[in-house]
PDB file of C-alpha atoms in Angstrom:
ATOM      1  CA  UNK A  74     159.685 172.282  65.472  1.00  0.00           C
ATOM      2  CA  UNK A  75     157.041 169.607  65.458  1.00  0.00           C
ATOM      3  CA  UNK A  76     153.529 170.934  65.951  1.00  0.00           C
ATOM      4  CA  UNK A  77     150.752 168.669  67.145  1.00  0.00           C
ATOM      5  CA  UNK A  78     147.020 168.765  66.511  1.00  0.00           C
ATOM      6  CA  UNK A  79     144.441 166.874  68.561  1.00  0.00           C
ATOM      7  CA  UNK A  80     140.646 167.001  68.873  1.00  0.00           C
ATOM      8  CA  UNK A  81     139.646 169.474  71.543  1.00  0.00           C
ATOM      9  CA  UNK A  82     137.220 167.116  73.245  1.00  0.00           C
ATOM     10  CA  UNK A  83     135.700 163.651  73.107  1.00  0.00           C
ATOM     11  CA  UNK A  84     132.879 161.920  74.926  1.00  0.00           C
ATOM     12  CA  UNK A  85     132.634 158.204  75.599  1.00  0.00           C
ATOM     13  CA  UNK A  86     130.482 155.841  77.603  1.00  0.00           C
ATOM     14  CA  UNK A  87     131.957 153.708  80.318  1.00  0.00           C
ATOM     15  CA  UNK A  88     133.295 150.396  79.111  1.00  0.00           C
ATOM     16  CA  UNK A  89     133.978 151.544  75.564  1.00  0.00           C
ATOM     17  CA  UNK A  90     137.310 151.758  73.792  1.00  0.00           C
ATOM     18  CA  UNK A  91     138.501 155.293  73.129  1.00  0.00           C
ATOM     19  CA  UNK A  92     140.905 156.277  70.370  1.00  0.00           C
ATOM     20  CA  UNK A  93     142.485 159.732  70.365  1.00  0.00           C
ATOM     21  CA  UNK A  94     144.493 160.720  67.318  1.00  0.00           C
ATOM     22  CA  UNK A  95     147.278 163.269  67.225  1.00  0.00           C
ATOM     23  CA  UNK A  96     148.678 164.759  64.013  1.00  0.00           C
ATOM     24  CA  UNK A  97     152.340 165.722  63.856  1.00  0.00           C
ATOM     25  CA  UNK A  98     153.144 166.274  60.204  1.00  0.00           C
ATOM     26  CA  UNK A  99     156.661 167.649  60.629  1.00  0.00           C
ATOM     27  CA  UNK A 100     157.937 165.180  63.185  1.00  0.00           C
ATOM     28  CA  UNK A 101     161.718 164.898  63.096  1.00  0.00           C
ATOM     29  CA  UNK A 102     163.584 161.656  62.546  1.00  0.00           C
ATOM     30  CA  UNK A 103     164.774 161.403  66.130  1.00  0.00           C
ATOM     31  CA  UNK A 104     161.540 162.571  67.783  1.00  0.00           C
ATOM     32  CA  UNK A 105     159.581 160.290  70.071  1.00  0.00           C
ATOM     33  CA  UNK A 106     155.826 160.424  70.626  1.00  0.00           C
ATOM     34  CA  UNK A 107     154.656 160.498  74.215  1.00  0.00           C
ATOM     35  CA  UNK A 108     151.192 160.737  75.701  1.00  0.00           C
ATOM     36  CA  UNK A 109     150.378 162.249  79.053  1.00  0.00           C
ATOM     37  CA  UNK A 110     147.218 162.351  81.141  1.00  0.00           C
ATOM     38  CA  UNK A 111     146.323 165.343  83.274  1.00  0.00           C
ATOM     39  CA  UNK A 112     143.648 165.727  85.925  1.00  0.00           C
ATOM     40  CA  UNK A 113     142.555 169.220  87.012  1.00  0.00           C
ATOM     41  CA  UNK A 114     145.184 171.090  89.041  1.00  0.00           C
ATOM     42  CA  UNK A 115     147.627 168.182  88.856  1.00  0.00           C
ATOM     43  CA  UNK A 116     150.802 167.698  86.889  1.00  0.00           C
ATOM     44  CA  UNK A 117     150.637 165.593  83.723  1.00  0.00           C
ATOM     45  CA  UNK A 118     151.314 161.892  84.163  1.00  0.00           C
ATOM     46  CA  UNK A 119     153.104 159.665  81.650  1.00  0.00           C
ATOM     47  CA  UNK A 120     150.912 157.121  79.890  1.00  0.00           C
ATOM     48  CA  UNK A 121     152.878 155.663  76.993  1.00  0.00           C
ATOM     49  CA  UNK A 122     155.696 156.412  74.567  1.00  0.00           C
ATOM     50  CA  UNK A 123     156.674 155.096  71.164  1.00  0.00           C
ATOM     51  CA  UNK A 124     158.782 155.701  68.103  1.00  0.00           C
ATOM     52  CA  UNK A 125     157.083 153.574  65.463  1.00  0.00           C
ATOM     53  CA  UNK A 126     154.572 150.732  64.971  1.00  0.00           C
ATOM     54  CA  UNK A 127     152.684 149.673  68.080  1.00  0.00           C
ATOM     55  CA  UNK A 128     153.415 149.902  71.764  1.00  0.00           C
ATOM     56  CA  UNK A 129     151.247 148.442  74.502  1.00  0.00           C
ATOM     57  CA  UNK A 130     151.407 148.662  78.263  1.00  0.00           C
ATOM     58  CA  UNK A 131     149.029 147.900  81.081  1.00  0.00           C
ATOM     59  CA  UNK A 132     146.926 151.007  80.570  1.00  0.00           C
ATOM     60  CA  UNK A 133     146.993 151.877  76.860  1.00  0.00           C
ATOM     61  CA  UNK A 134     148.191 151.138  73.355  1.00  0.00           C
ATOM     62  CA  UNK A 135     149.891 153.510  70.962  1.00  0.00           C
ATOM     63  CA  UNK A 136     149.633 153.051  67.217  1.00  0.00           C
ATOM     64  CA  UNK A 137     152.078 154.850  64.950  1.00  0.00           C
ATOM     65  CA  UNK A 138     151.871 154.438  61.162  1.00  0.00           C
ATOM     66  CA  UNK A 139     154.952 154.025  59.027  1.00  0.00           C
ATOM     67  CA  UNK A 140     155.118 157.714  58.026  1.00  0.00           C
ATOM     68  CA  UNK A 141     154.916 158.717  61.729  1.00  0.00           C
ATOM     69  CA  UNK A 142     152.857 161.798  60.857  1.00  0.00           C
ATOM     70  CA  UNK A 143     150.166 160.817  63.295  1.00  0.00           C
ATOM     71  CA  UNK A 144     149.641 158.592  66.291  1.00  0.00           C
ATOM     72  CA  UNK A 145     146.624 157.117  68.028  1.00  0.00           C
ATOM     73  CA  UNK A 146     146.272 156.544  71.736  1.00  0.00           C
ATOM     74  CA  UNK A 147     143.885 153.710  72.501  1.00  0.00           C
ATOM     75  CA  UNK A 148     142.308 153.346  75.936  1.00  0.00           C
ATOM     76  CA  UNK A 149     140.506 150.019  76.348  1.00  0.00           C
ATOM     77  CA  UNK A 150     137.247 149.949  78.297  1.00  0.00           C
ATOM     78  CA  UNK A 151     137.356 153.426  79.841  1.00  0.00           C
ATOM     79  CA  UNK A 152     135.938 154.179  83.274  1.00  0.00           C
ATOM     80  CA  UNK A 153     134.795 157.397  84.896  1.00  0.00           C
ATOM     81  CA  UNK A 154     138.257 157.856  86.382  1.00  0.00           C
ATOM     82  CA  UNK A 155     139.701 158.179  82.877  1.00  0.00           C
ATOM     83  CA  UNK A 156     138.004 161.558  82.526  1.00  0.00           C
ATOM     84  CA  UNK A 157     140.970 163.862  82.010  1.00  0.00           C
ATOM     85  CA  UNK A 158     142.910 165.850  79.439  1.00  0.00           C
ATOM     86  CA  UNK A 159     145.237 163.812  77.239  1.00  0.00           C
ATOM     87  CA  UNK A 160     148.288 165.432  75.684  1.00  0.00           C
ATOM     88  CA  UNK A 161     150.327 164.261  72.750  1.00  0.00           C
ATOM     89  CA  UNK A 162     153.969 165.310  72.991  1.00  0.00           C
ATOM     90  CA  UNK A 163     156.532 165.128  70.219  1.00  0.00           C
ATOM     91  CA  UNK A 164     160.202 165.647  70.866  1.00  0.00           C
ATOM     92  CA  UNK A 165     163.479 164.134  71.882  1.00  0.00           C
ATOM     93  CA  UNK A 166     164.478 165.047  75.408  1.00  0.00           C
ATOM     94  CA  UNK A 167     167.780 163.313  74.938  1.00  0.00           C
ATOM     95  CA  UNK A 168     168.771 165.453  71.984  1.00  0.00           C
ATOM     96  CA  UNK A 169     170.917 168.511  72.454  1.00  0.00           C
ATOM     97  CA  UNK A 170     168.751 171.131  70.821  1.00  0.00           C
ATOM     98  CA  UNK A 171     165.000 170.774  70.503  1.00  0.00           C
ATOM     99  CA  UNK A 172     161.740 172.117  71.740  1.00  0.00           C
ATOM    100  CA  UNK A 173     159.067 170.133  73.477  1.00  0.00           C
ATOM    101  CA  UNK A 174     155.673 170.756  71.978  1.00  0.00           C
ATOM    102  CA  UNK A 175     152.560 169.872  73.856  1.00  0.00           C
ATOM    103  CA  UNK A 176     149.335 170.004  71.880  1.00  0.00           C
ATOM    104  CA  UNK A 177     146.323 171.761  73.351  1.00  0.00           C
ATOM    105  CA  UNK A 178     145.190 168.430  74.643  1.00  0.00           C
ATOM    106  CA  UNK A 179     142.014 166.409  74.252  1.00  0.00           C
ATOM    107  CA  UNK A 180     139.487 166.638  77.039  1.00  0.00           C
ATOM    108  CA  UNK A 181     137.968 163.184  77.428  1.00  0.00           C
ATOM    109  CA  UNK A 182     134.664 162.953  79.263  1.00  0.00           C
ATOM    110  CA  UNK A 183     133.522 159.486  80.254  1.00  0.00           C
ATOM    111  CA  UNK A 184     129.779 159.200  80.721  1.00  0.00           C
ATOM    112  CA  UNK A 185     128.185 156.592  82.992  1.00  0.00           C
TER     113      UNK A 185
ATOM    114  CA  UNK B  67     153.556 160.734  93.834  1.00  0.00           C
ATOM    115  CA  UNK B  68     156.009 161.433  91.006  1.00  0.00           C
ATOM    116  CA  UNK B  69     158.960 162.152  93.286  1.00  0.00           C
ATOM    117  CA  UNK B  70     159.248 165.722  91.990  1.00  0.00           C
ATOM    118  CA  UNK B  71     158.586 168.400  94.573  1.00  0.00           C
ATOM    119  CA  UNK B  72     157.709 172.015  94.017  1.00  0.00           C
ATOM    120  CA  UNK B  73     157.436 174.881  96.454  1.00  0.00           C
ATOM    121  CA  UNK B  74     155.451 176.859  97.199  1.00  0.00           C
ATOM    122  CA  UNK B  75     152.121 175.296  96.238  1.00  0.00           C
ATOM    123  CA  UNK B  76     150.397 178.652  96.049  1.00  0.00           C
ATOM    124  CA  UNK B  77     151.743 182.148  95.620  1.00  0.00           C
ATOM    125  CA  UNK B  78     149.852 185.419  95.585  1.00  0.00           C
ATOM    126  CA  UNK B  79     151.683 188.595  94.716  1.00  0.00           C
ATOM    127  CA  UNK B  80     151.228 191.988  93.106  1.00  0.00           C
ATOM    128  CA  UNK B  81     152.114 193.303  89.683  1.00  0.00           C
ATOM    129  CA  UNK B  82     155.695 194.451  89.363  1.00  0.00           C
ATOM    130  CA  UNK B  83     156.964 192.049  91.998  1.00  0.00           C
ATOM    131  CA  UNK B  84     159.486 189.228  91.683  1.00  0.00           C
ATOM    132  CA  UNK B  85     159.020 185.643  92.809  1.00  0.00           C
ATOM    133  CA  UNK B  86     161.095 182.474  92.860  1.00  0.00           C
ATOM    134  CA  UNK B  87     159.667 179.025  92.311  1.00  0.00           C
ATOM    135  CA  UNK B  88     161.637 176.021  93.432  1.00  0.00           C
ATOM    136  CA  UNK B  89     161.796 172.487  92.095  1.00  0.00           C
ATOM    137  CA  UNK B  90     163.536 169.367  93.378  1.00  0.00           C
ATOM    138  CA  UNK B  91     163.809 166.632  90.759  1.00  0.00           C
ATOM    139  CA  UNK B  92     163.453 162.917  91.346  1.00  0.00           C
ATOM    140  CA  UNK B  93     166.496 161.323  92.887  1.00  0.00           C
ATOM    141  CA  UNK B  94     169.056 160.681  90.182  1.00  0.00           C
ATOM    142  CA  UNK B  95     167.374 162.729  87.457  1.00  0.00           C
ATOM    143  CA  UNK B  96     169.699 165.171  85.719  1.00  0.00           C
ATOM    144  CA  UNK B  97     167.207 167.059  83.537  1.00  0.00           C
ATOM    145  CA  UNK B  98     164.718 169.601  84.784  1.00  0.00           C
ATOM    146  CA  UNK B  99     162.008 171.245  82.698  1.00  0.00           C
ATOM    147  CA  UNK B 100     159.754 174.183  83.418  1.00  0.00           C
ATOM    148  CA  UNK B 101     156.281 174.641  81.971  1.00  0.00           C
ATOM    149  CA  UNK B 102     153.617 177.300  82.239  1.00  0.00           C
ATOM    150  CA  UNK B 103     149.955 176.390  82.051  1.00  0.00           C
ATOM    151  CA  UNK B 104     147.328 179.072  81.803  1.00  0.00           C
ATOM    152  CA  UNK B 105     143.685 178.636  80.906  1.00  0.00           C
ATOM    153  CA  UNK B 106     143.931 179.879  77.371  1.00  0.00           C
ATOM    154  CA  UNK B 107     147.401 178.665  76.437  1.00  0.00           C
ATOM    155  CA  UNK B 108     147.627 175.037  77.448  1.00  0.00           C
ATOM    156  CA  UNK B 109     151.001 173.651  78.475  1.00  0.00           C
ATOM    157  CA  UNK B 110     153.857 175.867  77.317  1.00  0.00           C
ATOM    158  CA  UNK B 111     157.427 174.659  77.526  1.00  0.00           C
ATOM    159  CA  UNK B 112     159.676 177.315  79.024  1.00  0.00           C
ATOM    160  CA  UNK B 113     163.159 175.927  79.510  1.00  0.00           C
ATOM    161  CA  UNK B 114     165.183 172.790  80.198  1.00  0.00           C
ATOM    162  CA  UNK B 115     168.357 172.289  82.199  1.00  0.00           C
ATOM    163  CA  UNK B 116     170.623 169.280  82.145  1.00  0.00           C
ATOM    164  CA  UNK B 117     173.159 168.790  84.907  1.00  0.00           C
ATOM    165  CA  UNK B 118     173.415 172.499  85.569  1.00  0.00           C
ATOM    166  CA  UNK B 119     173.535 173.671  81.966  1.00  0.00           C
ATOM    167  CA  UNK B 120     170.745 175.130  79.866  1.00  0.00           C
ATOM    168  CA  UNK B 121     169.809 172.548  77.215  1.00  0.00           C
ATOM    169  CA  UNK B 122     166.740 173.932  75.480  1.00  0.00           C
ATOM    170  CA  UNK B 123     164.723 177.101  75.561  1.00  0.00           C
ATOM    171  CA  UNK B 124     161.078 177.453  74.682  1.00  0.00           C
ATOM    172  CA  UNK B 125     158.660 180.338  74.990  1.00  0.00           C
ATOM    173  CA  UNK B 126     160.303 181.892  78.014  1.00  0.00           C
ATOM    174  CA  UNK B 127     159.966 185.626  78.461  1.00  0.00           C
ATOM    175  CA  UNK B 128     163.024 187.798  79.074  1.00  0.00           C
ATOM    176  CA  UNK B 129     161.529 188.724  82.456  1.00  0.00           C
ATOM    177  CA  UNK B 130     161.827 185.059  83.429  1.00  0.00           C
ATOM    178  CA  UNK B 131     165.026 183.215  84.195  1.00  0.00           C
ATOM    179  CA  UNK B 132     165.975 179.862  85.592  1.00  0.00           C
ATOM    180  CA  UNK B 133     168.954 177.982  86.864  1.00  0.00           C
ATOM    181  CA  UNK B 134     169.895 174.532  88.048  1.00  0.00           C
ATOM    182  CA  UNK B 135     172.186 174.227  91.029  1.00  0.00           C
ATOM    183  CA  UNK B 136     174.952 171.672  91.729  1.00  0.00           C
ATOM    184  CA  UNK B 137     172.551 169.638  93.857  1.00  0.00           C
ATOM    185  CA  UNK B 138     170.297 169.550  90.764  1.00  0.00           C
ATOM    186  CA  UNK B 139     167.404 171.482  92.201  1.00  0.00           C
ATOM    187  CA  UNK B 140     166.149 174.276  89.996  1.00  0.00           C
ATOM    188  CA  UNK B 141     164.645 177.686  90.488  1.00  0.00           C
ATOM    189  CA  UNK B 142     162.467 179.712  88.143  1.00  0.00           C
ATOM    190  CA  UNK B 143     162.618 183.444  88.714  1.00  0.00           C
ATOM    191  CA  UNK B 144     159.754 185.597  87.499  1.00  0.00           C
ATOM    192  CA  UNK B 145     160.232 189.357  87.646  1.00  0.00           C
ATOM    193  CA  UNK B 146     158.232 192.491  86.816  1.00  0.00           C
ATOM    194  CA  UNK B 147     155.152 190.348  87.155  1.00  0.00           C
ATOM    195  CA  UNK B 148     152.073 191.115  85.101  1.00  0.00           C
ATOM    196  CA  UNK B 149     148.488 189.978  85.495  1.00  0.00           C
ATOM    197  CA  UNK B 150     148.958 187.654  82.555  1.00  0.00           C
ATOM    198  CA  UNK B 151     151.663 185.733  84.370  1.00  0.00           C
ATOM    199  CA  UNK B 152     149.022 184.188  86.612  1.00  0.00           C
ATOM    200  CA  UNK B 153     149.183 180.502  85.843  1.00  0.00           C
ATOM    201  CA  UNK B 154     150.176 177.066  87.041  1.00  0.00           C
ATOM    202  CA  UNK B 155     153.910 176.504  86.783  1.00  0.00           C
ATOM    203  CA  UNK B 156     155.034 172.905  86.521  1.00  0.00           C
ATOM    204  CA  UNK B 157     158.444 171.454  86.899  1.00  0.00           C
ATOM    205  CA  UNK B 158     159.312 168.070  85.467  1.00  0.00           C
ATOM    206  CA  UNK B 159     162.407 165.936  85.623  1.00  0.00           C
ATOM    207  CA  UNK B 160     163.845 163.086  83.612  1.00  0.00           C
ATOM    208  CA  UNK B 161     166.900 160.913  83.789  1.00  0.00           C
ATOM    209  CA  UNK B 162     168.630 162.844  81.020  1.00  0.00           C
ATOM    210  CA  UNK B 163     170.546 159.834  79.823  1.00  0.00           C
ATOM    211  CA  UNK B 164     168.941 158.903  76.527  1.00  0.00           C
ATOM    212  CA  UNK B 165     166.449 159.587  73.790  1.00  0.00           C
ATOM    213  CA  UNK B 166     163.547 157.787  75.409  1.00  0.00           C
ATOM    214  CA  UNK B 167     162.981 160.173  78.248  1.00  0.00           C
ATOM    215  CA  UNK B 168     159.905 160.053  80.409  1.00  0.00           C
ATOM    216  CA  UNK B 169     159.176 163.285  82.194  1.00  0.00           C
ATOM    217  CA  UNK B 170     157.849 163.147  85.730  1.00  0.00           C
ATOM    218  CA  UNK B 171     155.860 166.207  86.679  1.00  0.00           C
ATOM    219  CA  UNK B 172     155.583 167.877  90.041  1.00  0.00           C
ATOM    220  CA  UNK B 173     152.303 169.069  91.564  1.00  0.00           C
ATOM    221  CA  UNK B 174     152.834 172.605  90.331  1.00  0.00           C
ATOM    222  CA  UNK B 175     152.914 176.088  91.831  1.00  0.00           C
ATOM    223  CA  UNK B 176     149.810 178.171  91.353  1.00  0.00           C
ATOM    224  CA  UNK B 177     150.763 181.817  90.901  1.00  0.00           C
ATOM    225  CA  UNK B 178     148.202 184.566  91.198  1.00  0.00           C
ATOM    226  CA  UNK B 179     149.262 188.094  90.296  1.00  0.00           C
ATOM    227  CA  UNK B 180     146.894 190.790  91.528  1.00  0.00           C
TER     228      UNK B 180
END
């Protein structure tokens, strides 16, 4: 069962790049790493997913080192609307037997 | 809008009672997941169903049960409710067809046990 560890909170000014790192030392071979964003009283929303190396989409990049024991979510030029809790999730929903582990999340506060 | 619907949005009940939360997955999704989110616990995975069968079980109490029906909607039953069961309950769905599964979350049901 992969356990994840993230910083509890981070502050950033508008326009800056934010990097949030998640540790998952006992990630399994077939586990994927997924990041979700959650605003208060709303369901989490998918941001990005990866297995290894680097993945980029229109909102973020995900960096995964070769040992896959950590991952870093990178948000370029954050705005006030990026203030939210970001969760790192490790698991394989397609596998037969597994458990999905959400970390406690990182509360990102973007300051004007 | 994720395409996942949950009812009711809010539920207030008393200790010892039983409630049922309902979830309709996105069209075509075969997997349904249930999560509990309380202030001090973060997001806790409860259980997953795939095409009507239980696929994975997380930290789900024995007082809680779930099922997925032939039309793929799911219900989470919470019985003998305690004050500590007050939380947001989220349902999520995914296609269920491969390893790279994105979960789409519903808006949640806020349960308050008095």
